[in-house]
Short mmCIF file of C-alpha atoms in Angstrom, two decimals:
data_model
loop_
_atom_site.label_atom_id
_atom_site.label_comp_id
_atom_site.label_asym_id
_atom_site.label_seq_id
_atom_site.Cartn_x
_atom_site.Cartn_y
_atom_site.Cartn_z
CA UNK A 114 0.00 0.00 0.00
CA UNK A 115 1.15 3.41 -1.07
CA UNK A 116 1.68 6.01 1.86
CA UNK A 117 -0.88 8.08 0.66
CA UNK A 118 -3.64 4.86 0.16
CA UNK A 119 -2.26 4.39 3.95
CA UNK A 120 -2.84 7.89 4.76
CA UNK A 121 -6.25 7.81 3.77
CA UNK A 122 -6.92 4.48 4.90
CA UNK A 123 -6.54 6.02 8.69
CA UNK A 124 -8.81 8.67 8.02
CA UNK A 125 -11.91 7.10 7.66
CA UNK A 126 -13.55 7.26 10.67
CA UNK A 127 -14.56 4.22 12.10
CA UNK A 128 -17.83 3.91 14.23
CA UNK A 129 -19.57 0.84 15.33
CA UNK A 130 -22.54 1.32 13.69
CA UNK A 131 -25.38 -0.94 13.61
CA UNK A 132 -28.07 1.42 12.62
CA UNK A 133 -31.20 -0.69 10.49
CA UNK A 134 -32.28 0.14 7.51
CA UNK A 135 -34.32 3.09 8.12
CA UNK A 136 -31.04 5.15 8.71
CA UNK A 137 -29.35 3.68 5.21
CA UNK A 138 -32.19 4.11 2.92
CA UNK A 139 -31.01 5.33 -0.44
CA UNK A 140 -28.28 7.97 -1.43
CA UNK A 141 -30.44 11.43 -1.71
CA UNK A 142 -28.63 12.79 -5.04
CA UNK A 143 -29.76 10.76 -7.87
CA UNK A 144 -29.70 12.27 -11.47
CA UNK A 145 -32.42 14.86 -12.79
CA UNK A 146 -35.03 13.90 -14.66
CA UNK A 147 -35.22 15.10 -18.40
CA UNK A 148 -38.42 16.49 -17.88
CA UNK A 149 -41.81 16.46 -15.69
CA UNK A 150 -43.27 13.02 -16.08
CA UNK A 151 -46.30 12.62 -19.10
CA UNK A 152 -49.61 13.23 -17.15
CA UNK A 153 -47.90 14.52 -13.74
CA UNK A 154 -49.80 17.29 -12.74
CA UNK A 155 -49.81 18.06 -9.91
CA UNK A 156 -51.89 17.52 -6.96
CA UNK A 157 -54.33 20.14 -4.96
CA UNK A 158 -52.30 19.96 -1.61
CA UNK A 159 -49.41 21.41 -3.80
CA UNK A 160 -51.00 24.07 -5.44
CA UNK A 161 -50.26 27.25 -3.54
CA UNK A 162 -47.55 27.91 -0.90
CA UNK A 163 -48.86 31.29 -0.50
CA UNK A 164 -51.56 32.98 1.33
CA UNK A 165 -51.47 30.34 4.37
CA UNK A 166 -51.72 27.59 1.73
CA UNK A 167 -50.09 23.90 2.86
CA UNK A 168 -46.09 23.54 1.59
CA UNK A 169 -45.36 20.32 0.38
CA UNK A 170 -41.39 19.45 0.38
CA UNK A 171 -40.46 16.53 -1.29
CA UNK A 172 -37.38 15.21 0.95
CA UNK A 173 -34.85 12.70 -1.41
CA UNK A 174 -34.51 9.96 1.47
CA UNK A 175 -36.34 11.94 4.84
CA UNK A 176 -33.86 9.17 7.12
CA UNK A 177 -30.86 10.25 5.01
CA UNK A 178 -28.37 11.75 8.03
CA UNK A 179 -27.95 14.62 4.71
CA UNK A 180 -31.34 16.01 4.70
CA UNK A 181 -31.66 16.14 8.92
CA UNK A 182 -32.44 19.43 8.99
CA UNK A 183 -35.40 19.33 6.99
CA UNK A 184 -37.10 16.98 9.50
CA UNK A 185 -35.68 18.11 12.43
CA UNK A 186 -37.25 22.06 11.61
CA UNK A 187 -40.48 20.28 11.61
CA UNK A 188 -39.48 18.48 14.74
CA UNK A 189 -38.73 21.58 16.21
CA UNK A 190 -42.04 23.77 15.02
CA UNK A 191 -40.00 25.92 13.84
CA UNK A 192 -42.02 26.11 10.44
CA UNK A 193 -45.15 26.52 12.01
CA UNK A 194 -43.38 29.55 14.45
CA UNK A 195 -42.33 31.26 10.86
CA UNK A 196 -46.21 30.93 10.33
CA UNK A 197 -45.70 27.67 7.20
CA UNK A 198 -47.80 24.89 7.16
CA UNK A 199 -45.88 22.46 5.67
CA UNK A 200 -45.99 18.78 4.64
CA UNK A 201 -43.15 16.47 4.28
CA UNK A 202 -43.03 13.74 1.91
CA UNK A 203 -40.20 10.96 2.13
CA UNK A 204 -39.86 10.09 -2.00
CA UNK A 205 -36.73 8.04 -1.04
CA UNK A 206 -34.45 8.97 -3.19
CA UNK A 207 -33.29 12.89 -5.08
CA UNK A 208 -34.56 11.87 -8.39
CA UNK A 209 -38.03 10.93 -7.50
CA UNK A 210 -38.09 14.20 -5.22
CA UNK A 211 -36.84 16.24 -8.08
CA UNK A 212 -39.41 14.96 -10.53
CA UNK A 213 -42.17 15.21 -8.01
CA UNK A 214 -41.88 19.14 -7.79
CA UNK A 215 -41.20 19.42 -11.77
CA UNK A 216 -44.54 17.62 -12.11
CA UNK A 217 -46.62 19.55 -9.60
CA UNK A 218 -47.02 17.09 -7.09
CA UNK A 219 -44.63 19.16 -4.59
CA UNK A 220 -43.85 22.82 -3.74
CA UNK A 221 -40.16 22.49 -2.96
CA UNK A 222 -37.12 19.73 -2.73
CA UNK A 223 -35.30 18.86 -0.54
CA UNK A 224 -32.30 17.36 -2.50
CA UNK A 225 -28.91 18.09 -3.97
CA UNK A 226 -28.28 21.55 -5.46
CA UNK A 227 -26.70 20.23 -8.56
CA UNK A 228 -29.63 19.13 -10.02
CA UNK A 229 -30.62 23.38 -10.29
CA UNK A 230 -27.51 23.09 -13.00
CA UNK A 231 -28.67 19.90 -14.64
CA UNK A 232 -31.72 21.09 -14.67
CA UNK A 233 -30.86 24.81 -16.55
CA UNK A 234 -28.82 22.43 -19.06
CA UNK A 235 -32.03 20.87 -19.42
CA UNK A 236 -33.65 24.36 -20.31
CA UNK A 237 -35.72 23.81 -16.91
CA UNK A 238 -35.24 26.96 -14.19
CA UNK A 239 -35.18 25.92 -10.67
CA UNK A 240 -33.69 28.11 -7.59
CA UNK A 241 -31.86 26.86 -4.47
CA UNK A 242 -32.33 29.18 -1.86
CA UNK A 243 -31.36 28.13 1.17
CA UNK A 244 -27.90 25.39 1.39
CA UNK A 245 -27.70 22.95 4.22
CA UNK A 246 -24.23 20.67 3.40
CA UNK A 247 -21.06 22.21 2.61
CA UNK A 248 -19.89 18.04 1.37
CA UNK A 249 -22.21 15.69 -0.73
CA UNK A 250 -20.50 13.30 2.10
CA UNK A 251 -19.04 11.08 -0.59
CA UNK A 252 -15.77 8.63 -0.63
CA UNK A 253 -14.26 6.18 -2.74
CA UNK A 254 -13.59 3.12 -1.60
CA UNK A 255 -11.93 -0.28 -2.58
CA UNK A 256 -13.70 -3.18 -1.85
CA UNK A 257 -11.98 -5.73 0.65
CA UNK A 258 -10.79 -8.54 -2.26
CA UNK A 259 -9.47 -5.56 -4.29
CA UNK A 260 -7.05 -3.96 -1.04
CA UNK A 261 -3.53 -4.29 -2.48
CA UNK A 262 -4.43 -4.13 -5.78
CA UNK A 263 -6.32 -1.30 -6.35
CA UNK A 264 -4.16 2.01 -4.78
CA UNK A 265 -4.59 4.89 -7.08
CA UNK A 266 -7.61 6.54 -9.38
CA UNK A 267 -5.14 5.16 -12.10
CA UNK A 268 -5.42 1.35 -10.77
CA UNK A 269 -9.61 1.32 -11.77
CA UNK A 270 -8.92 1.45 -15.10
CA UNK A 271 -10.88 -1.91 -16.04
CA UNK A 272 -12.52 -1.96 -12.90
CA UNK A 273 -16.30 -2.02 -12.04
CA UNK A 274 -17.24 0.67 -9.45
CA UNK A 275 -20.63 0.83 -7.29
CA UNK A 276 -22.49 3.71 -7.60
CA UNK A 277 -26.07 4.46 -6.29
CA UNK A 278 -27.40 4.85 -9.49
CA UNK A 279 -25.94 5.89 -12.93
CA UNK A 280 -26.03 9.65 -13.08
CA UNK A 281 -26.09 10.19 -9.70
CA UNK A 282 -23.87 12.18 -7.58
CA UNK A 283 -21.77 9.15 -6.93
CA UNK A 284 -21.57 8.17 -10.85
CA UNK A 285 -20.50 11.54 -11.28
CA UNK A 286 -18.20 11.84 -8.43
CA UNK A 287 -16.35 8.59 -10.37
CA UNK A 288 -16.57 10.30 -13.49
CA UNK A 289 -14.82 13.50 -12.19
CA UNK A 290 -12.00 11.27 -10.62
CA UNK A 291 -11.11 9.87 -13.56
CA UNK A 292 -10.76 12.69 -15.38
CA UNK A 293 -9.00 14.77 -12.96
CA UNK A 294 -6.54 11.63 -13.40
CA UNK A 295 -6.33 12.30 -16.92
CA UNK A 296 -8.25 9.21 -17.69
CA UNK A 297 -11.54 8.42 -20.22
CA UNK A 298 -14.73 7.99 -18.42
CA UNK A 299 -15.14 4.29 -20.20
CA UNK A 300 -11.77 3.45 -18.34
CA UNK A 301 -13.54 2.38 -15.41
CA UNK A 302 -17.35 0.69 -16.00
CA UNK A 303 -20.12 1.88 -13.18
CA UNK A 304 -22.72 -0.50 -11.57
CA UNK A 305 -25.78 0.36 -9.81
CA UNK A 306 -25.73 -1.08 -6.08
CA UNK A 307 -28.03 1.25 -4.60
CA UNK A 308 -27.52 2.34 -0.89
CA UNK A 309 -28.20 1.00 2.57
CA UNK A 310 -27.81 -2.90 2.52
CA UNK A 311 -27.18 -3.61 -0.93
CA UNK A 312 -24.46 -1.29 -1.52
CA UNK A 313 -22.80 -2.76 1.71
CA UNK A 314 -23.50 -6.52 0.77
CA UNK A 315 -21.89 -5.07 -2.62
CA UNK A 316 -18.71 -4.01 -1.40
CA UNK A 317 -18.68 -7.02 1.00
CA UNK A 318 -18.82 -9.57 -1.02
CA UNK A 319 -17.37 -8.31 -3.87
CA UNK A 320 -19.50 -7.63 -6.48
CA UNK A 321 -17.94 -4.77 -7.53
CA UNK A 322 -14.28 -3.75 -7.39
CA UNK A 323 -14.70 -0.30 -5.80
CA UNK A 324 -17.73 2.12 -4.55
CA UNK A 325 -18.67 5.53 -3.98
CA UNK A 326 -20.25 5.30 -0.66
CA UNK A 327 -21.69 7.65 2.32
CA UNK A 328 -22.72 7.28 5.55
CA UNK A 329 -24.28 4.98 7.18
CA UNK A 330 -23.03 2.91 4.81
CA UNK A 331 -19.16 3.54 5.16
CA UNK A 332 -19.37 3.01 8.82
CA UNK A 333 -21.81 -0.06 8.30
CA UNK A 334 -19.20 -1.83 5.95
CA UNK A 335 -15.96 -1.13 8.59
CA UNK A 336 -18.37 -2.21 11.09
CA UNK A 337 -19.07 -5.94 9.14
CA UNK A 338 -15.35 -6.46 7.28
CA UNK A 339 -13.60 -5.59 10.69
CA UNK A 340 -11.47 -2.75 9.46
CA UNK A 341 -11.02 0.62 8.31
CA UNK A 342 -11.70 0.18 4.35
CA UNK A 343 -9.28 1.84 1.67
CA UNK A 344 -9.93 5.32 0.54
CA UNK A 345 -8.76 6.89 -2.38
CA UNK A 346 -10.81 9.83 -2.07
CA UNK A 347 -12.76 11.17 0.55
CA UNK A 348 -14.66 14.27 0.44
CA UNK A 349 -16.57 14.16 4.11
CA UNK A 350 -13.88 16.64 5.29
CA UNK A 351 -12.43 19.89 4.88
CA UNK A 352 -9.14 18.21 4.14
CA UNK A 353 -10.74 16.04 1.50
CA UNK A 354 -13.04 19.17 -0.39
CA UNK A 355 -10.12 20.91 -0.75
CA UNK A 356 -7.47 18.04 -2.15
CA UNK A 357 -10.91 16.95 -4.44
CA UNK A 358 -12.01 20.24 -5.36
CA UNK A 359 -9.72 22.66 -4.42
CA UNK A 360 -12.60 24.76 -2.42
CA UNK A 361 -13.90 24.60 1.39
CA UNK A 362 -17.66 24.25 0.77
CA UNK A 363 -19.48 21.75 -2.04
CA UNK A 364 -22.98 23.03 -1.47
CA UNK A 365 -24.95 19.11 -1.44
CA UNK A 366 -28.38 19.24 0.36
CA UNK A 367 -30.50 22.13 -0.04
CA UNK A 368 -34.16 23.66 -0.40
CA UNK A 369 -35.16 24.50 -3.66
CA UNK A 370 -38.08 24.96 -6.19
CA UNK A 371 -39.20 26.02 -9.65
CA UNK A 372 -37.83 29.60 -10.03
CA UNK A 373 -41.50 30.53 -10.99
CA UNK A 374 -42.79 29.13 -7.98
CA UNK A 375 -39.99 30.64 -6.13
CA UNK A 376 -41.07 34.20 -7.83
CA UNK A 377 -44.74 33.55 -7.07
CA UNK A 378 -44.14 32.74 -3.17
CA UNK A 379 -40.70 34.38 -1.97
CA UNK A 380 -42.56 35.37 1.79
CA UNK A 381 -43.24 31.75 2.06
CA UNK A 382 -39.91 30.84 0.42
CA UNK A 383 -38.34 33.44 3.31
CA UNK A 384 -39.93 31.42 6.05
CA UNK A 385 -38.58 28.40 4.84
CA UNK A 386 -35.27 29.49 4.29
CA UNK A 387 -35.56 31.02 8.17
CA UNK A 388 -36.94 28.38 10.00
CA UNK A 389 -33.77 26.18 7.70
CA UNK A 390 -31.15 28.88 9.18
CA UNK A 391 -32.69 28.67 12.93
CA UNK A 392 -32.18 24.88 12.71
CA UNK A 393 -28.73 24.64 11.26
CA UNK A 394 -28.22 27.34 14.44
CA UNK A 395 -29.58 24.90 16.65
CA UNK A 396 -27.60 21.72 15.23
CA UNK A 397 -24.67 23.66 15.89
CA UNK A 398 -25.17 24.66 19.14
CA UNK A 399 -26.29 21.26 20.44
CA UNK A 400 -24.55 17.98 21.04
CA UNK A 401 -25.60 14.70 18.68
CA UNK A 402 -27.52 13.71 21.89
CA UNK A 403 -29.54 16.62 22.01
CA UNK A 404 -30.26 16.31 19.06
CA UNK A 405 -31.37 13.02 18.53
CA UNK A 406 -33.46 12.98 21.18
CA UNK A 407 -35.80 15.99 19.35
CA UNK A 408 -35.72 13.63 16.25
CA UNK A 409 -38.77 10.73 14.92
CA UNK A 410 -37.70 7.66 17.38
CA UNK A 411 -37.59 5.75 14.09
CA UNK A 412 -34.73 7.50 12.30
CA UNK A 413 -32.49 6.25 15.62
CA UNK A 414 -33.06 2.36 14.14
CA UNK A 415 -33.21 1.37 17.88
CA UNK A 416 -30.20 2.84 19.04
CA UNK A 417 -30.49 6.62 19.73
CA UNK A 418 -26.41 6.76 21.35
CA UNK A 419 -25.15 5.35 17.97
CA UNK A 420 -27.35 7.86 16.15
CA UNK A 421 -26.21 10.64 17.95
CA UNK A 422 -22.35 9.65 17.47
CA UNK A 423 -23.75 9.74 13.60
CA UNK A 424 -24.77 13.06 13.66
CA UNK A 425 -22.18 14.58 15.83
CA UNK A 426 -19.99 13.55 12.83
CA UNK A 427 -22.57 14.85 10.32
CA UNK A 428 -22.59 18.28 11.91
CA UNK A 429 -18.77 18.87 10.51
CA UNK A 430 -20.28 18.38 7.33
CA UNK A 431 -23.39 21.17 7.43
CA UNK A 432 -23.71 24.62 6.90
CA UNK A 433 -23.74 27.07 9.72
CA UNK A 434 -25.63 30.03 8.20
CA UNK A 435 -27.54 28.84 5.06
CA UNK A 436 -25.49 30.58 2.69
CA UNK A 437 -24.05 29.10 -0.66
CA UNK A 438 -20.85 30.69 -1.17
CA UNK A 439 -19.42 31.25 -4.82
CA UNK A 440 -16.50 29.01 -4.95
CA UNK A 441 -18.74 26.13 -3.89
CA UNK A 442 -20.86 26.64 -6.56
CA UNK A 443 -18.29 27.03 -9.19
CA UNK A 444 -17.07 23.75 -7.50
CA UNK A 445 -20.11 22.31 -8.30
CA UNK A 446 -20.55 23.43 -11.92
CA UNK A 447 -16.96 21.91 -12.58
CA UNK A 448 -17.97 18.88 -11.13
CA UNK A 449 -21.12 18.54 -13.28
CA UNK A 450 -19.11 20.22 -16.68
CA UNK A 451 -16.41 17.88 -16.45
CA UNK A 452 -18.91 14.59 -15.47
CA UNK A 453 -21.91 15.23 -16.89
CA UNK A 454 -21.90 15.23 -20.64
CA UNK A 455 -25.81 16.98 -20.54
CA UNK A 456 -23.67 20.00 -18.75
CA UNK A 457 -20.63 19.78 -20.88
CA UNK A 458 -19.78 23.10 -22.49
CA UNK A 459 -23.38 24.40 -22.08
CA UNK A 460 -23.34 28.11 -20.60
CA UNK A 461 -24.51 27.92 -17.55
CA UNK A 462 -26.00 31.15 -15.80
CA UNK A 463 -24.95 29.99 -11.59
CA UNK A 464 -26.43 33.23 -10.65
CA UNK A 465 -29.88 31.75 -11.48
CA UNK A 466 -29.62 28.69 -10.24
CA UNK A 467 -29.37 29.91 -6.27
CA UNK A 468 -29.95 32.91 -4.40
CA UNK A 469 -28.93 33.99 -0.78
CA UNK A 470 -31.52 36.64 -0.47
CA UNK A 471 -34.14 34.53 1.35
CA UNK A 472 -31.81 33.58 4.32
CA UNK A 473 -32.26 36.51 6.51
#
């Protein structure tokens, strides 16, 4: 092993996790839809959002540690103090909540803020408007029959590596690697595993030769092969954004909508984006256990010490004031130019694709 696979080998952080299912449900940021479904649209509860009208927020994976603070804001009324009556629906997965809201079946999303650039590229306006993760929370792992073999970006040329879902953050978090390694995309071939218990079973017994993976899952896997797995890249820390990216923040989970919708209701929008701020306020200035303890006794799966530990970890990871900043985005955008071939060259406008005037 290379001294910087071994480096990075001791930095995962190893927790014994044995949180069920309910905690590793699927990875939030799956790939945008090309447009609103045929037929989709729309339902009554998510007409409005203004004039003391019910919100609807689709939430990509509600037990996904990434999109906490949309539950726990609910948790902690603070919603209903900022005078929103809002409704959250678990769609399990970024894709499905993305495609909800461009169908009409949802107000807002609670997903990845990437898709707002996929989505422009797509000729499709939607806003971000308040951020909650400065990391999509992503590493790069080798799976336990490939350690020795497989050291370096370089070494997965011919190699099959598990992503959630082909265009997904973690398909495109491969497909940046490679070519920030000056390698072809069709060097290394992707594989859908999913998230939660397949992707672990995945990695574990070796059905594919590498993963992008996030937590739970990481600590999941460590918890079942015995050892701290090898990383080649890890992006769940400062250290790793800026080595990856060359930037601090990598704005992930977020609030957005249709920028029309966004236009129509930006009160309501502001009251979102407040009672967001107030709760990232809170997460930081209370301890994993606190925390837990105000969150659904189902997200804990059973163990509410091990959850905490969880999100004492995740709180590294989230934003303290609600505020994209511009080199994240423009980290972003490079990501999704240099992966995404939809992206590509297209001009992209970043200035309408999130806003930090609703985060007072």
């Amino acid at each position: 092993m290379t001294d910087k696979a071994t480096r990075r080998r001791g930095r995962v952080f190893l927790r014994p996790l044995t949180l069920i299912a309910a905690v590793a449900v699927a990875l939030s940021a799956c790939g945008a839809p090309a447009a609103a479904p045929p037929g989709q649209s729309g339902s009554a509860a998510a007409g409005g959002g203004g004039g003391g009208g019910k919100v609807v927020i689709g939430v990509g994976g509600q037990t996904l540690l990434t999109y906490l603070p949309t539950t726990l804001a609910q948790q902690l009324g603070y919603y209903k103090d900022e005078g929103v009556d809002v409704e959250l629906q678990d769609l399990q997965g970024g894709s499905k909540a993305l495609t909800a809201m461009v169908g009409g079946s949802t107000n807002v999303t609670s997903g990845y803020y990437e898709h707002t650039i996929q989505m422009q590229a797509k000729n499709q306006q939607i806003k971000a408007f308040v951020d909650m993760g400065q990391s999509s929370g992503l590493a790069l792992l080798v799976a336990p029959k490939n350690e020795g073999q497989i050291k370096t970006i370089a070494d997965l040329k011919g190699k099959n590596v598990g992503v959630t879902a082909p265009g997904s953050s973690t398909d495109m978090f491969v497909k940046f690697l490679l070519a920030k390694n000056n390698m072809q995309q069709s060097d290394a071939a992707v594989s859908a595993i999913g998230a939660g218990s397949s992707a672990v079973a995945a990695v574990e017994q070796g059905q594919v030769d590498a993963a992008v993976m996030l937590e739970p899952d990481v600590s999941v896997l460590t918890k079942r092969i015995g050892h701290n797995p090898v990383v080649l890249e890890d992006v769940r820390t400062s250290e790793g954004l800026k080595e990856v990216f060359s930037t601090d923040s990598w704005p992930s989970a977020c609030l957005y909508a249709k920028t029309d919708w966004l236009n129509q209701n930006k009160d309501t929008a502001a009251k979102l984006a407040k009672a967001i701020k107030r709760t990232l306020e809170y997460i930081n200035g209370h301890s994993g256990a606190e925390i837990a303890a105000k969150m659904p006794e189902s997200f804990a799966g059973g163990d509410k010490e091990l959850y905490a530990k969880v999100i004492d970890d995740l709180k590294k990871t989230l934003s303290k004031d609600g505020t994209f900043t511009e080199d994240g985005v423009q980290a972003v955008l490079k990501t999704q130019q240099v992966a995404n071939p939809d992206v590509g060259n297209k001009e992209i406008k970043l200035s309408d694709t999130y806003t930090n005037d609703l985060v007072k």
